[in-house]
Coordinates of C-alpha atoms in Angstrom, one line a residue:
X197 CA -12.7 2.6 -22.1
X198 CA -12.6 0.0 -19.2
X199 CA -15.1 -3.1 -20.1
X200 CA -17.3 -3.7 -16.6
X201 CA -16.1 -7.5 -17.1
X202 CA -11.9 -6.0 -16.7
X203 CA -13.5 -4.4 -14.3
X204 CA -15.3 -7.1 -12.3
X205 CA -14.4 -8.7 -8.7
X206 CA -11.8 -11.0 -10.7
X207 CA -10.0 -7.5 -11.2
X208 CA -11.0 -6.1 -7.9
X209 CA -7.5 -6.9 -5.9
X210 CA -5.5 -6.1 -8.6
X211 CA -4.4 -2.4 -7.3
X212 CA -5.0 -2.9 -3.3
X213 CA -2.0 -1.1 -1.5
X214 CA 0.5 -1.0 0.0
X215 CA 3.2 0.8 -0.1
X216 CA 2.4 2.4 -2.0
X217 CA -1.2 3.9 -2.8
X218 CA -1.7 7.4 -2.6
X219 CA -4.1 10.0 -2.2
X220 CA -5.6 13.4 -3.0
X221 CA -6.9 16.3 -0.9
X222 CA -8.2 19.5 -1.5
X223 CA -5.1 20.5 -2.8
X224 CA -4.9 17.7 -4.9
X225 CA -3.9 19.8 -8.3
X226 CA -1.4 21.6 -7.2
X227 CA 2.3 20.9 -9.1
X228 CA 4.2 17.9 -7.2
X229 CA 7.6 20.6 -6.8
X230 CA 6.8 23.9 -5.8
X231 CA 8.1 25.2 -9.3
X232 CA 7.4 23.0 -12.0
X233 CA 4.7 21.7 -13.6
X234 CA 3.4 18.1 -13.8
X235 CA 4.8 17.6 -17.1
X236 CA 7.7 15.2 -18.4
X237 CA 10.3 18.0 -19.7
X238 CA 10.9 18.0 -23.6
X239 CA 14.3 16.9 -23.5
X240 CA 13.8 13.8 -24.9
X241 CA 15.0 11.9 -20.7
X242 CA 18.3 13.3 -21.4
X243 CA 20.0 15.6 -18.8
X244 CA 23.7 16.3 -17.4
X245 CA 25.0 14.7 -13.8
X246 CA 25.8 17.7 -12.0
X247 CA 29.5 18.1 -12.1
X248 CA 30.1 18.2 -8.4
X249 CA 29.2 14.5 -8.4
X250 CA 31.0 13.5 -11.3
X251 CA 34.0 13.3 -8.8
X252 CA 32.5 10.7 -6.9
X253 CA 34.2 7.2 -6.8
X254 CA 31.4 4.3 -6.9
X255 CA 31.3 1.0 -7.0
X256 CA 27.8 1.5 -9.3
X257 CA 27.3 4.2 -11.2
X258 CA 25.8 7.5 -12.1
X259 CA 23.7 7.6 -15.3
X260 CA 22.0 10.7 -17.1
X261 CA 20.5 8.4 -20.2
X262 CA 16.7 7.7 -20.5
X263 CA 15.6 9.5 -16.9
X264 CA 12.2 9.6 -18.2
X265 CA 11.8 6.5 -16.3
X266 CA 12.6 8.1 -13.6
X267 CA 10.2 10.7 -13.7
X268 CA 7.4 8.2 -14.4
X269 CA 5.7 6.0 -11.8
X270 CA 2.3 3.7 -11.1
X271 CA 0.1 6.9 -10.4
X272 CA 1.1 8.4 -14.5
X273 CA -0.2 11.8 -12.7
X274 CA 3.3 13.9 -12.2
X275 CA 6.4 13.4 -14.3
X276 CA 9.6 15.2 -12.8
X277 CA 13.1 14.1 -14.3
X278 CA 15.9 14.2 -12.0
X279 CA 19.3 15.3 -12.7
X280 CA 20.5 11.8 -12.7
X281 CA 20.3 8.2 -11.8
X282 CA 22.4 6.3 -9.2
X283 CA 22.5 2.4 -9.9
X284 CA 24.2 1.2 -6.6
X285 CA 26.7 -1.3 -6.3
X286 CA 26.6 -1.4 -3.1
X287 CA 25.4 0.2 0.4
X288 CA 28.4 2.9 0.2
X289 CA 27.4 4.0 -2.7
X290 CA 24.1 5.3 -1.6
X291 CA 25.5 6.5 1.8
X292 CA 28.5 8.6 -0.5
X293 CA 26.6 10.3 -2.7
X294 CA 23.9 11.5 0.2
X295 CA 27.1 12.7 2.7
X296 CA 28.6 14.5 -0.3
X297 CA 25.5 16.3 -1.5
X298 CA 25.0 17.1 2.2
X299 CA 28.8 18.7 2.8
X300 CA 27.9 20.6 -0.3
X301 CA 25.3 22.5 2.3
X302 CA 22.0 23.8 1.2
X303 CA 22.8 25.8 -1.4
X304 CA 23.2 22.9 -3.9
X305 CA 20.1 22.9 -4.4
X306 CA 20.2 18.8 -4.7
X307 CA 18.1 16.2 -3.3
X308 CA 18.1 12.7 -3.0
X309 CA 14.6 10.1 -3.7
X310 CA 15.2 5.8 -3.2
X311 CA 12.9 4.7 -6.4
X312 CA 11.8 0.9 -5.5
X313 CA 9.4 -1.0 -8.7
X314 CA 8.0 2.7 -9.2
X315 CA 4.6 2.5 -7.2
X316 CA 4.1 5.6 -6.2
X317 CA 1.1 7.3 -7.4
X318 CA 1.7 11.2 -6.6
X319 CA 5.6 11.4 -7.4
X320 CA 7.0 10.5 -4.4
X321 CA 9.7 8.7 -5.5
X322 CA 10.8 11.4 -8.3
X323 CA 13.2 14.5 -7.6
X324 CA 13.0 17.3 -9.7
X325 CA 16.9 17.4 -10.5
X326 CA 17.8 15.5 -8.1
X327 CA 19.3 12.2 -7.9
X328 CA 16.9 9.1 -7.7
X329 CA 18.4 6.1 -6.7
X330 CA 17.2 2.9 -8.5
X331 CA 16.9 0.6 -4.9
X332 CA 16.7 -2.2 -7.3
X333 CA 20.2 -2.6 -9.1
X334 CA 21.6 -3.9 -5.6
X335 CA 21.2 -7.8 -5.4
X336 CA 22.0 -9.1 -1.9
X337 CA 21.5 -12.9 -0.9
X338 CA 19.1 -13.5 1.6
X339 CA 19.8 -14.7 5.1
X340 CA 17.4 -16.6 7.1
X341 CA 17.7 -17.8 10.7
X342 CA 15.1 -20.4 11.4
X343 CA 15.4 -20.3 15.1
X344 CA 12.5 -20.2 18.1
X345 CA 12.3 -16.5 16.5
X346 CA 12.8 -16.9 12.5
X347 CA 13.2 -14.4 10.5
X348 CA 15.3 -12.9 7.2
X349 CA 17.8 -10.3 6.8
X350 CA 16.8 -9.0 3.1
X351 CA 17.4 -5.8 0.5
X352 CA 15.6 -2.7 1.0
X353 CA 15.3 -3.5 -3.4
X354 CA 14.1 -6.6 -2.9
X355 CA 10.5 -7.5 -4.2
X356 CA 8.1 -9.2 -1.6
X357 CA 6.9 -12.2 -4.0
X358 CA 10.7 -13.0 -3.9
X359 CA 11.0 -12.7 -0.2
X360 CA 8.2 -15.3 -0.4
X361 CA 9.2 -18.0 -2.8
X362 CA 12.9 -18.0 -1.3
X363 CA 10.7 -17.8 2.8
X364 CA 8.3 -21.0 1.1
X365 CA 11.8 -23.0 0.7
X366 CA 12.9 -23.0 4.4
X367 CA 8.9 -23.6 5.2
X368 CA 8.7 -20.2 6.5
X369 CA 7.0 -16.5 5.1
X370 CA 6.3 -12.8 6.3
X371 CA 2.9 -12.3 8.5
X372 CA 1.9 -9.4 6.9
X373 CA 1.5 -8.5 3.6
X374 CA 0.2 -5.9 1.2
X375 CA -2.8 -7.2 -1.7
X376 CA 0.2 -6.8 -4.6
X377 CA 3.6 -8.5 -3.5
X378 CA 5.7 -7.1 -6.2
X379 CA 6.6 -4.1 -4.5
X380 CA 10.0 -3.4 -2.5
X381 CA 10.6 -4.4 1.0
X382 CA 12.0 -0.6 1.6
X383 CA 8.7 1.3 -0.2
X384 CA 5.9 -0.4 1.7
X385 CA 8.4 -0.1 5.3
X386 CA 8.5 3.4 4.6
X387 CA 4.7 3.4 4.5
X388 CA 3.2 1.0 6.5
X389 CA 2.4 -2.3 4.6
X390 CA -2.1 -2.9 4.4
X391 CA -3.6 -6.1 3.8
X392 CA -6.2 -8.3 5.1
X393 CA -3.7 -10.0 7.4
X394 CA -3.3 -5.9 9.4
X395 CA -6.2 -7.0 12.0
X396 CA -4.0 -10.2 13.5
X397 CA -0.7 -8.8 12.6
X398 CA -0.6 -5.2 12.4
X399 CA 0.7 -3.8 9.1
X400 CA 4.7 -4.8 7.6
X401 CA 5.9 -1.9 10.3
X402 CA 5.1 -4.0 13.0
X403 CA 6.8 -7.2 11.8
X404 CA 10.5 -5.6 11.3
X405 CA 12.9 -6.1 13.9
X406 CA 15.8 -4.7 12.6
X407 CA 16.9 -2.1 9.8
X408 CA 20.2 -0.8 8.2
X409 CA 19.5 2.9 7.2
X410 CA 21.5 5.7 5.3
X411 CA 20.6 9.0 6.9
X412 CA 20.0 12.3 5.1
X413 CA 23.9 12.9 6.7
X414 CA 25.2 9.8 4.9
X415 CA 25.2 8.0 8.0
X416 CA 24.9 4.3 7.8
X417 CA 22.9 3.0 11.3
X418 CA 21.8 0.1 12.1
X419 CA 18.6 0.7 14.2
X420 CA 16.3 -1.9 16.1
X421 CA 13.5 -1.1 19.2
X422 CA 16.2 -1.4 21.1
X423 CA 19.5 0.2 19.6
X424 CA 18.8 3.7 18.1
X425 CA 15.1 3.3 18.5
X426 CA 14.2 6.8 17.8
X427 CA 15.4 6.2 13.9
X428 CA 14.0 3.0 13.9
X429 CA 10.4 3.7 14.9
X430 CA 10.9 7.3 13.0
X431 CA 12.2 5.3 9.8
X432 CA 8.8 2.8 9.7
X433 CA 5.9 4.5 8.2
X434 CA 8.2 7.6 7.8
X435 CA 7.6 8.3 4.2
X436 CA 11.2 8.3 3.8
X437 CA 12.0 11.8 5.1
X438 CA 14.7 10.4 7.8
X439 CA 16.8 8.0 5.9
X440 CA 16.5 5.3 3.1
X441 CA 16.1 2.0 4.3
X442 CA 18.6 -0.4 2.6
X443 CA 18.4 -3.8 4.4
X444 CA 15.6 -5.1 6.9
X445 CA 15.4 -8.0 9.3
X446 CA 11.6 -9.6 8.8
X447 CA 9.8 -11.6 10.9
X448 CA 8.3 -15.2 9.5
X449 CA 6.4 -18.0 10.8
X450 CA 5.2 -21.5 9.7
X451 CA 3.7 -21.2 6.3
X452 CA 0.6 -22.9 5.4
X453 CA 0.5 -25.1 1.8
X454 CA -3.0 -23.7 0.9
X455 CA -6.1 -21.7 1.4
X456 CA -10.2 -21.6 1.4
X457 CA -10.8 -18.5 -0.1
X458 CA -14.4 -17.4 0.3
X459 CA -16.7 -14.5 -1.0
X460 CA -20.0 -13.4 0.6
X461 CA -22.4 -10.6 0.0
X462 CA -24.8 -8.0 1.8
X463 CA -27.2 -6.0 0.7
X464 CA -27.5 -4.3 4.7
X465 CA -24.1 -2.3 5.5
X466 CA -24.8 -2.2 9.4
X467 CA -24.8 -6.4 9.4
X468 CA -21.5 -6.2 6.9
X469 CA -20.0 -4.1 9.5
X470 CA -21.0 -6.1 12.3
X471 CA -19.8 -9.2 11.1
X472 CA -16.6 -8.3 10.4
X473 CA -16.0 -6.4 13.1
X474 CA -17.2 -9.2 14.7
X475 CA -14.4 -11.4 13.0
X476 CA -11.6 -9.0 13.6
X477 CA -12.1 -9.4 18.0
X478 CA -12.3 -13.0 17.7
X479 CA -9.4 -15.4 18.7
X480 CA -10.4 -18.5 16.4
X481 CA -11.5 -16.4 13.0
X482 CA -10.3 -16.0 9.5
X483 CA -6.9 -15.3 8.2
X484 CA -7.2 -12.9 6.0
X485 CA -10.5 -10.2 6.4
X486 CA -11.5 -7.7 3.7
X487 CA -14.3 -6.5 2.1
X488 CA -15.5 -3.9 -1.2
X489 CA -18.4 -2.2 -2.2
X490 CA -20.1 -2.9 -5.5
X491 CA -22.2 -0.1 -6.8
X492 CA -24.8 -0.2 -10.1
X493 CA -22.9 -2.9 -11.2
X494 CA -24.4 -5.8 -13.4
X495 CA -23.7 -9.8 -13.6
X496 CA -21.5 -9.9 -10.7
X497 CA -21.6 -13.8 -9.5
X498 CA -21.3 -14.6 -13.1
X499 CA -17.8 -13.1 -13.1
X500 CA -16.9 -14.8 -9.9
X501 CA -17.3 -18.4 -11.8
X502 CA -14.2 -17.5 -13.2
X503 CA -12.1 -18.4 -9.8
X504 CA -14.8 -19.5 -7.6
X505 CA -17.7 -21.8 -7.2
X506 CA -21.1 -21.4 -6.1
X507 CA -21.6 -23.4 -2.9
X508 CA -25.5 -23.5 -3.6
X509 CA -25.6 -23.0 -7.6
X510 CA -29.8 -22.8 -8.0
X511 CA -29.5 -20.3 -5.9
X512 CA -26.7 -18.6 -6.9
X513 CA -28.3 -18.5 -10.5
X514 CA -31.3 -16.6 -9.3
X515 CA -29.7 -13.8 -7.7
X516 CA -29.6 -10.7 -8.8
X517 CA -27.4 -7.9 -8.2
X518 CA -28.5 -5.3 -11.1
X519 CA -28.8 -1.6 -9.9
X520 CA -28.3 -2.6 -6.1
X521 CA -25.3 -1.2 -3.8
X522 CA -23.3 -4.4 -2.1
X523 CA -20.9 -5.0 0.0
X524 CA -19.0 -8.0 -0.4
X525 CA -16.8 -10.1 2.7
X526 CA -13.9 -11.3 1.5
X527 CA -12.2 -14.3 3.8
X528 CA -9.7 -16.6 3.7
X529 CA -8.7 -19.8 5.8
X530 CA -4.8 -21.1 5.8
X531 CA -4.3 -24.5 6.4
X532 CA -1.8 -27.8 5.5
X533 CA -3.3 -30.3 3.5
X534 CA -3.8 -32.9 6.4
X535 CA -6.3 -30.4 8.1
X536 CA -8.5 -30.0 5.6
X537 CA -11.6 -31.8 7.5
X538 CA -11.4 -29.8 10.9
X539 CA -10.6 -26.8 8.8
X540 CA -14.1 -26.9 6.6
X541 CA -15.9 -27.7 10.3
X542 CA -14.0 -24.5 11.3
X543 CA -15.2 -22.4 8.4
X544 CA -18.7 -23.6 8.5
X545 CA -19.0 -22.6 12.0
X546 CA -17.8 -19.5 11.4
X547 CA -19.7 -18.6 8.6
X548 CA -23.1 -20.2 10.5
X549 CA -22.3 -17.0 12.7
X550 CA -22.8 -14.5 9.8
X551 CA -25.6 -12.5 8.2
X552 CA -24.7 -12.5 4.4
X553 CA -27.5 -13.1 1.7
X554 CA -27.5 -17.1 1.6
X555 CA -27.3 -17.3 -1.8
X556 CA -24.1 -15.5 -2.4
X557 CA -21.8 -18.0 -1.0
X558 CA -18.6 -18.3 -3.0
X559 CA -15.2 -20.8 -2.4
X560 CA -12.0 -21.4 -4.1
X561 CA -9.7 -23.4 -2.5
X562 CA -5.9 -22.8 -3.8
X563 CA -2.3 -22.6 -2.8
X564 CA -0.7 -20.3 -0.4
X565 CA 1.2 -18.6 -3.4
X566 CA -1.6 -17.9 -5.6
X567 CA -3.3 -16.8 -3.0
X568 CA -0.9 -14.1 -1.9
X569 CA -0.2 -13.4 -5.7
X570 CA -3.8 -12.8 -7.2
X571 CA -3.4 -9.8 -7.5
X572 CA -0.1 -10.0 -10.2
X573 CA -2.1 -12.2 -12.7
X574 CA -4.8 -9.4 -13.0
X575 CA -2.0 -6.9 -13.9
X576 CA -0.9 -9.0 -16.4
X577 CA -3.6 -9.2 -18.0
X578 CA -4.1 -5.2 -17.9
X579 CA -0.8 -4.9 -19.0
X580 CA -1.6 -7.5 -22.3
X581 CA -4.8 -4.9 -22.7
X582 CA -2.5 -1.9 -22.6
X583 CA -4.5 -0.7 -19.6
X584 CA -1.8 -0.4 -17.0
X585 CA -0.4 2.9 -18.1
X586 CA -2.8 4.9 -17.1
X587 CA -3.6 7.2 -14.6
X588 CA -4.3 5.9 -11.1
X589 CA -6.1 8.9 -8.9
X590 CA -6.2 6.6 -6.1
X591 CA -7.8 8.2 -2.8
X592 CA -6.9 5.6 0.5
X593 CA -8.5 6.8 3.7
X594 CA -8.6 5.4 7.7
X595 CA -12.1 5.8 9.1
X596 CA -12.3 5.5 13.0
X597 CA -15.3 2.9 13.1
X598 CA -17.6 5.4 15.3
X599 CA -18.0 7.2 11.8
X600 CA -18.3 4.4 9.3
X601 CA -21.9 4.1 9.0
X602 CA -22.0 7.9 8.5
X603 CA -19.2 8.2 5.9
X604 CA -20.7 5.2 4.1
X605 CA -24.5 6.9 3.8
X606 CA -23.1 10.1 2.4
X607 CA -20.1 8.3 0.3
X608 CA -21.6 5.6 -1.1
X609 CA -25.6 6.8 -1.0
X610 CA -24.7 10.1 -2.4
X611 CA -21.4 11.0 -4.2
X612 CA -20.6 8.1 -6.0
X613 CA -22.8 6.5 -8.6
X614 CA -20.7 3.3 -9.3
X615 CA -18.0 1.8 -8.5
X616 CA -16.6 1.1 -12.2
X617 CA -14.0 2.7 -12.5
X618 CA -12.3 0.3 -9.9
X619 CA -12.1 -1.6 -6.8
X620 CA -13.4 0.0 -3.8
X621 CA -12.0 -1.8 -0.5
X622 CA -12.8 -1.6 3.2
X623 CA -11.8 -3.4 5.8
X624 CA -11.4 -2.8 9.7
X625 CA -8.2 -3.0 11.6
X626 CA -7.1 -3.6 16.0
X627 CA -5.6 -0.3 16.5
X628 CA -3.7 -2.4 19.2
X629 CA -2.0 -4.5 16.8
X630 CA -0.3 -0.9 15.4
X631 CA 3.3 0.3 16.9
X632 CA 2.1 3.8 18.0
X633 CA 5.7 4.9 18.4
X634 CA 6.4 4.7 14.7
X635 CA 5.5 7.1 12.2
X636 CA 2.6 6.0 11.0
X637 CA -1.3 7.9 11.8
X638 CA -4.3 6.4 12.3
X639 CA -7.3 7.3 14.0
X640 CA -7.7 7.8 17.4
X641 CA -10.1 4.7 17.9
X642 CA -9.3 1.1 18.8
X643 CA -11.2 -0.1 15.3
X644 CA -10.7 1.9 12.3
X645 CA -11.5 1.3 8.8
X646 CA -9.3 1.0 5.9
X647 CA -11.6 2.5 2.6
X648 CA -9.4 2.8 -0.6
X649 CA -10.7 3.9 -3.9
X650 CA -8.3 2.1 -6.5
X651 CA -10.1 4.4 -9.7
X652 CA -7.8 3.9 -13.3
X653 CA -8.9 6.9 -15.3
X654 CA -8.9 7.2 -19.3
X655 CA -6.4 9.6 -20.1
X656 CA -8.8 11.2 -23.5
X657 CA -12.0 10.7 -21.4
X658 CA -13.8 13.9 -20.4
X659 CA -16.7 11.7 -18.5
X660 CA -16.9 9.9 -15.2
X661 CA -14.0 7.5 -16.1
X662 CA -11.9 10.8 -16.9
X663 CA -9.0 11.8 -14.5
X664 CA -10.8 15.6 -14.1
X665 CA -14.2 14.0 -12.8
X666 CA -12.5 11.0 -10.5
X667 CA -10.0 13.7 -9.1
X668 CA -13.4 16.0 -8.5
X669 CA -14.6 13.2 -6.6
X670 CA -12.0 12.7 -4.5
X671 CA -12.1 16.1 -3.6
X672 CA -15.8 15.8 -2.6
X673 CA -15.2 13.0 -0.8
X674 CA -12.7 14.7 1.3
X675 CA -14.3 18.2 1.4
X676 CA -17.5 15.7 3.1
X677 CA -15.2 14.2 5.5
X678 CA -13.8 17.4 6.6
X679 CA -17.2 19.4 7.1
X680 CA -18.7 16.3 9.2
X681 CA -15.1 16.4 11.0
X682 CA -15.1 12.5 10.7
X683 CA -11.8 12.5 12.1
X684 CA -10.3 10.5 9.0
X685 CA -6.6 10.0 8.4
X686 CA -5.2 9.5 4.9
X687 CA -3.2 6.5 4.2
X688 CA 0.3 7.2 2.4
X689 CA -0.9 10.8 2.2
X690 CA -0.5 13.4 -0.3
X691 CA -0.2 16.9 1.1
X692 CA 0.6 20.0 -0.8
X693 CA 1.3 22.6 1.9
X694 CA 3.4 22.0 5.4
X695 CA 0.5 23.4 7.1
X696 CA -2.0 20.5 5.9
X697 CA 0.7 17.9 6.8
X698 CA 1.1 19.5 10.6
X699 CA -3.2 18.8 10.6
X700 CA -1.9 14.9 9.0
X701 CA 0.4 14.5 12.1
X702 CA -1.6 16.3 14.2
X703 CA 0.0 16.1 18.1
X704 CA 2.8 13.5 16.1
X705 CA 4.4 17.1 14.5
X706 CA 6.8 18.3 16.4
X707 CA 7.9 14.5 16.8
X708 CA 8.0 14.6 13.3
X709 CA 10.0 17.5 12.8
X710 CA 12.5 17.1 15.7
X711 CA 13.2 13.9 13.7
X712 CA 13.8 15.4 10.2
X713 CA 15.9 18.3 12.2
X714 CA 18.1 15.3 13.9
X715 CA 18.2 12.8 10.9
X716 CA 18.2 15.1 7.6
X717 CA 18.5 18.3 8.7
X718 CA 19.0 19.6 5.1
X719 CA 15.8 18.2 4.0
X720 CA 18.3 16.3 0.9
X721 CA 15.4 13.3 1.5
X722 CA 12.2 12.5 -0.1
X723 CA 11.6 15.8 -1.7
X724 CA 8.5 14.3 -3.5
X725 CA 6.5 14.0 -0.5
X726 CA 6.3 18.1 -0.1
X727 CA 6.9 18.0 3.5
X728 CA 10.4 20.0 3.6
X729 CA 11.9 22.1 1.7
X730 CA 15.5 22.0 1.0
X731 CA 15.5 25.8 1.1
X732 CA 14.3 26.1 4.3
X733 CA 16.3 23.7 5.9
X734 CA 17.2 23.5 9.1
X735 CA 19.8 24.8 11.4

């Protein structure tokens, strides 16, 4: 069982978002493929390559060994093998293997899924004898121009804590970012890219200016706002249903050398709110603005001392957070070394605008990587505890801020006892920082709320840290939000009927679909979302 102290706020950003978090709804048990179960196949990972690609000519190749891999990913919920493996050589190789599967017409029964580090939580990146391409055996160099407008031409394979040490060299790095960097550049695009930076910058969508994409044709298209826009804004939050990305053209800026990383506590959710909503609309404010609830949890500054100190320590050492529900403001000021005395003026003026408990004042002061990268040396340590292969029944949700103090009475007053199992984030967003023209939904409110509920379940348990009871919650979490018509959008969502993911898109549908019809009219892509069917494909 998960110890409260692996489970404390030092843990707390380890499984943040984004690309790749997924989440359940009320159909949340049903099979991943319409006809298979959620089971890893007893053939020991072996299978055949279907022998009409076997005549295929690639620079990488097709494998059929040890596929289980392929059929496993970060949410260890559904397990589909695939028919085989393509290890790409190079961007033909993807783009042949998709137009040959696609002159083979719909009756091949073959599909197609771009696998990045294997982050997906509900089997969106398998295909149930399919092919799934492994986005990481490409290697590419990356370009950077360092002009008035810099920016780098990277990988869709590439990791994003690469992107960033190779960025740090020319002085430069990505605005946004999700909580875990080592993800691929193409599996948070084809998302939408959360973090605490999404209220300045807008999520990773908004800070792409270019892509190279394979279509579910076998097309390769280069696409930017303002050559083949419709693909382009189609292909950014589009859960991979129009093509796979395979290179993307980032924006960067001036990166800082370090960072004042502060922590800060209520016990009154309506002046949490306030005050961060108050930090999002203002111009001179924080870099980085997120915040999690702590339920019935026990000894909580104490675990903080591990990576932050006290500002006031008598204080600090008579607080008590035993039984209570909290809500903690997490904030973070960038700066260069030379700045360091008009940047603590900054945050003291900032912070003298707040109403957090006094006593509860936390800083850390470290550099721009480790900043950016806490949440990798948690997983490590999971990993050394054999507590990262387990399942992950993440649910990630976007509140419209007219509905937060409602959702958060019911949610966190009544359906969940604790908050033990793992982190619980929220965090507001601009709306107006979001590209409404790509794929991604959000509420239709100018401040919304990211809420994520980053459980880790015990795979023998049969209590409230089992899969059964987290996934029950979930579902009455959802089933609430749904009866009080809260108008909540779910963030890298999990459907398991085309009729719920019509209700997802809403008036974005038949955008949606004229897209798939245009781009991968044989539904070969992305079979693991459950969106399309290949047999029901389109004319």
């Amino acid at each position: 069982m998960l110890s409260r102290k692996m489970l404390s706020p030092t843990y707390l950003m380890f499984l943040t978002i984004i690309f790749l978090s997924c989440i359940m709804n009320r159909n949340h048990l049903c099979s991943n493929h319409p006809f298979v179960s959620s089971i890893v196949s007893s053939n020991s990972g072996s299978s055949i390559i279907p022998s009409s690609l076997k005549t295929l000519k690639l620079d990488g190749y097709l494998s059929s060994d040890n596929i289980n891999h392929a059929a496993n990913d970060f949410g260890n919920i559904y397990h589909h093998l695939p028919s085989a493996i393509l290890h790409p050589k190079s961007v033909s190789d993807i783009a042949s293997v998709i137009k040959h599967i696609f002159d083979m017409g719909s009756t091949s029964g073959l599909t197609v899924a771009a696998r990045g580090h294997g982050h997906s939580l509900q089997g969106q990146a398998q295909a149930y004898k399919g092919v799934v391409i492994n986005m990481e055996s490409l290697h590419q160099e990356m370009h950077f121009h360092t002009g008035e407008f810099p920016y780098v031409d990277v990988w869709a394979g590439e990791l994003w804590i690469n992107i960033l040490h190779e960025s740090l060299k020319h002085g430069l790095a990505p605005k946004s970012w999700t909580d875990y960097l080592h993800l691929t550049v193409g599996g948070t695009l084809s998302n939408a890219g959360i973090s605490g930076q999404a209220f300045r910058h807008g999520p990773q969508i908004n800070n792409v200016y270019q892509l190279e994409v394979v279509t579910g044709k076998g097309e390769l298209i280069t696409c930017s706002e303002k050559q083949n826009a419709d693909l382009f804004y189609g292909v950014l939050g589009g859960l991979g249903q129009f093509g796979i990305i395979t290179r993307a053209r980032i924006s960067l800026e001036p990166a800082p050398r370090m960072v004042k990383w502060i922590r800060v506590l209520y016990s009154d959710f309506s002046i949490f709110t306030e005050d961060q909503e108050y930090l999002i609309s203002s111009q001179d404010t924080f870099d980085y603005i997120e915040g999690f609830v702590i339920i019935n949890r026990t000894g909580l500054l104490n675990n903080w001392r591990f990576s932050f100190n006290p500002k006031d320590p008598l204080q600090a050492s008579h607080f008590n957070s035993d039984g209570k529900t909290l809500f903690c403001l997490e904030i973070a000021k960038y700066f260069n070394p030379d700045e360091t005395d008009i940047v603590n003026q900054k945050i003291d003026m900032l912070l003298s605008e707040l109403g957090y408990i006094q006593s509860t004042l936390f800083l850390s002061e470290v550099s721009y990587v480790e900043f950016l990268d806490r949440v990798h040396i948690s997983g490590l340590k999971l990993r050394e505890k054999g507590l990262w292969e387990v399942p992950h029944p993440w649910l990630n949700l976007l509140v419209p801020k007219s509905k937060i103090h409602n959702f958060a009475k019911v949610v966190f007053g009544n359906i969940l006892t604790d908050s033990s199992t793992g982190p619980i984030l929220i965090y507001p967003a601009n709306k107006s920082k979001w590209n409404n023209r790509t794929s991604m939904v959000t509420p239709d409110e100018d401040v919304f709320y990211q809420v994520a509920f980053l459980s880790s379940a015990m795979p023998s348990s049969t209590g409230t840290d089992g899969l059964a009871y987290i996934l029950a919650q979930n579902e009455r979490i959802l089933e609430f939000c749904e009866a009080a018509n809260l108008g909540v959008k779910q963030y890298l969502p999990h459907y398991c009927t085309q009729e719920a993911w019509r209700t997802h898109f809403g008036t974005q549908w038949d955008v949606f679909v004229r897209r798939k019809s245009t781009y991968d009219p044989l539904a070969i892509l992305a079979p693991g979302q459950q969106i399309f069917h290949k047999a029901s494909a389109f004319s």
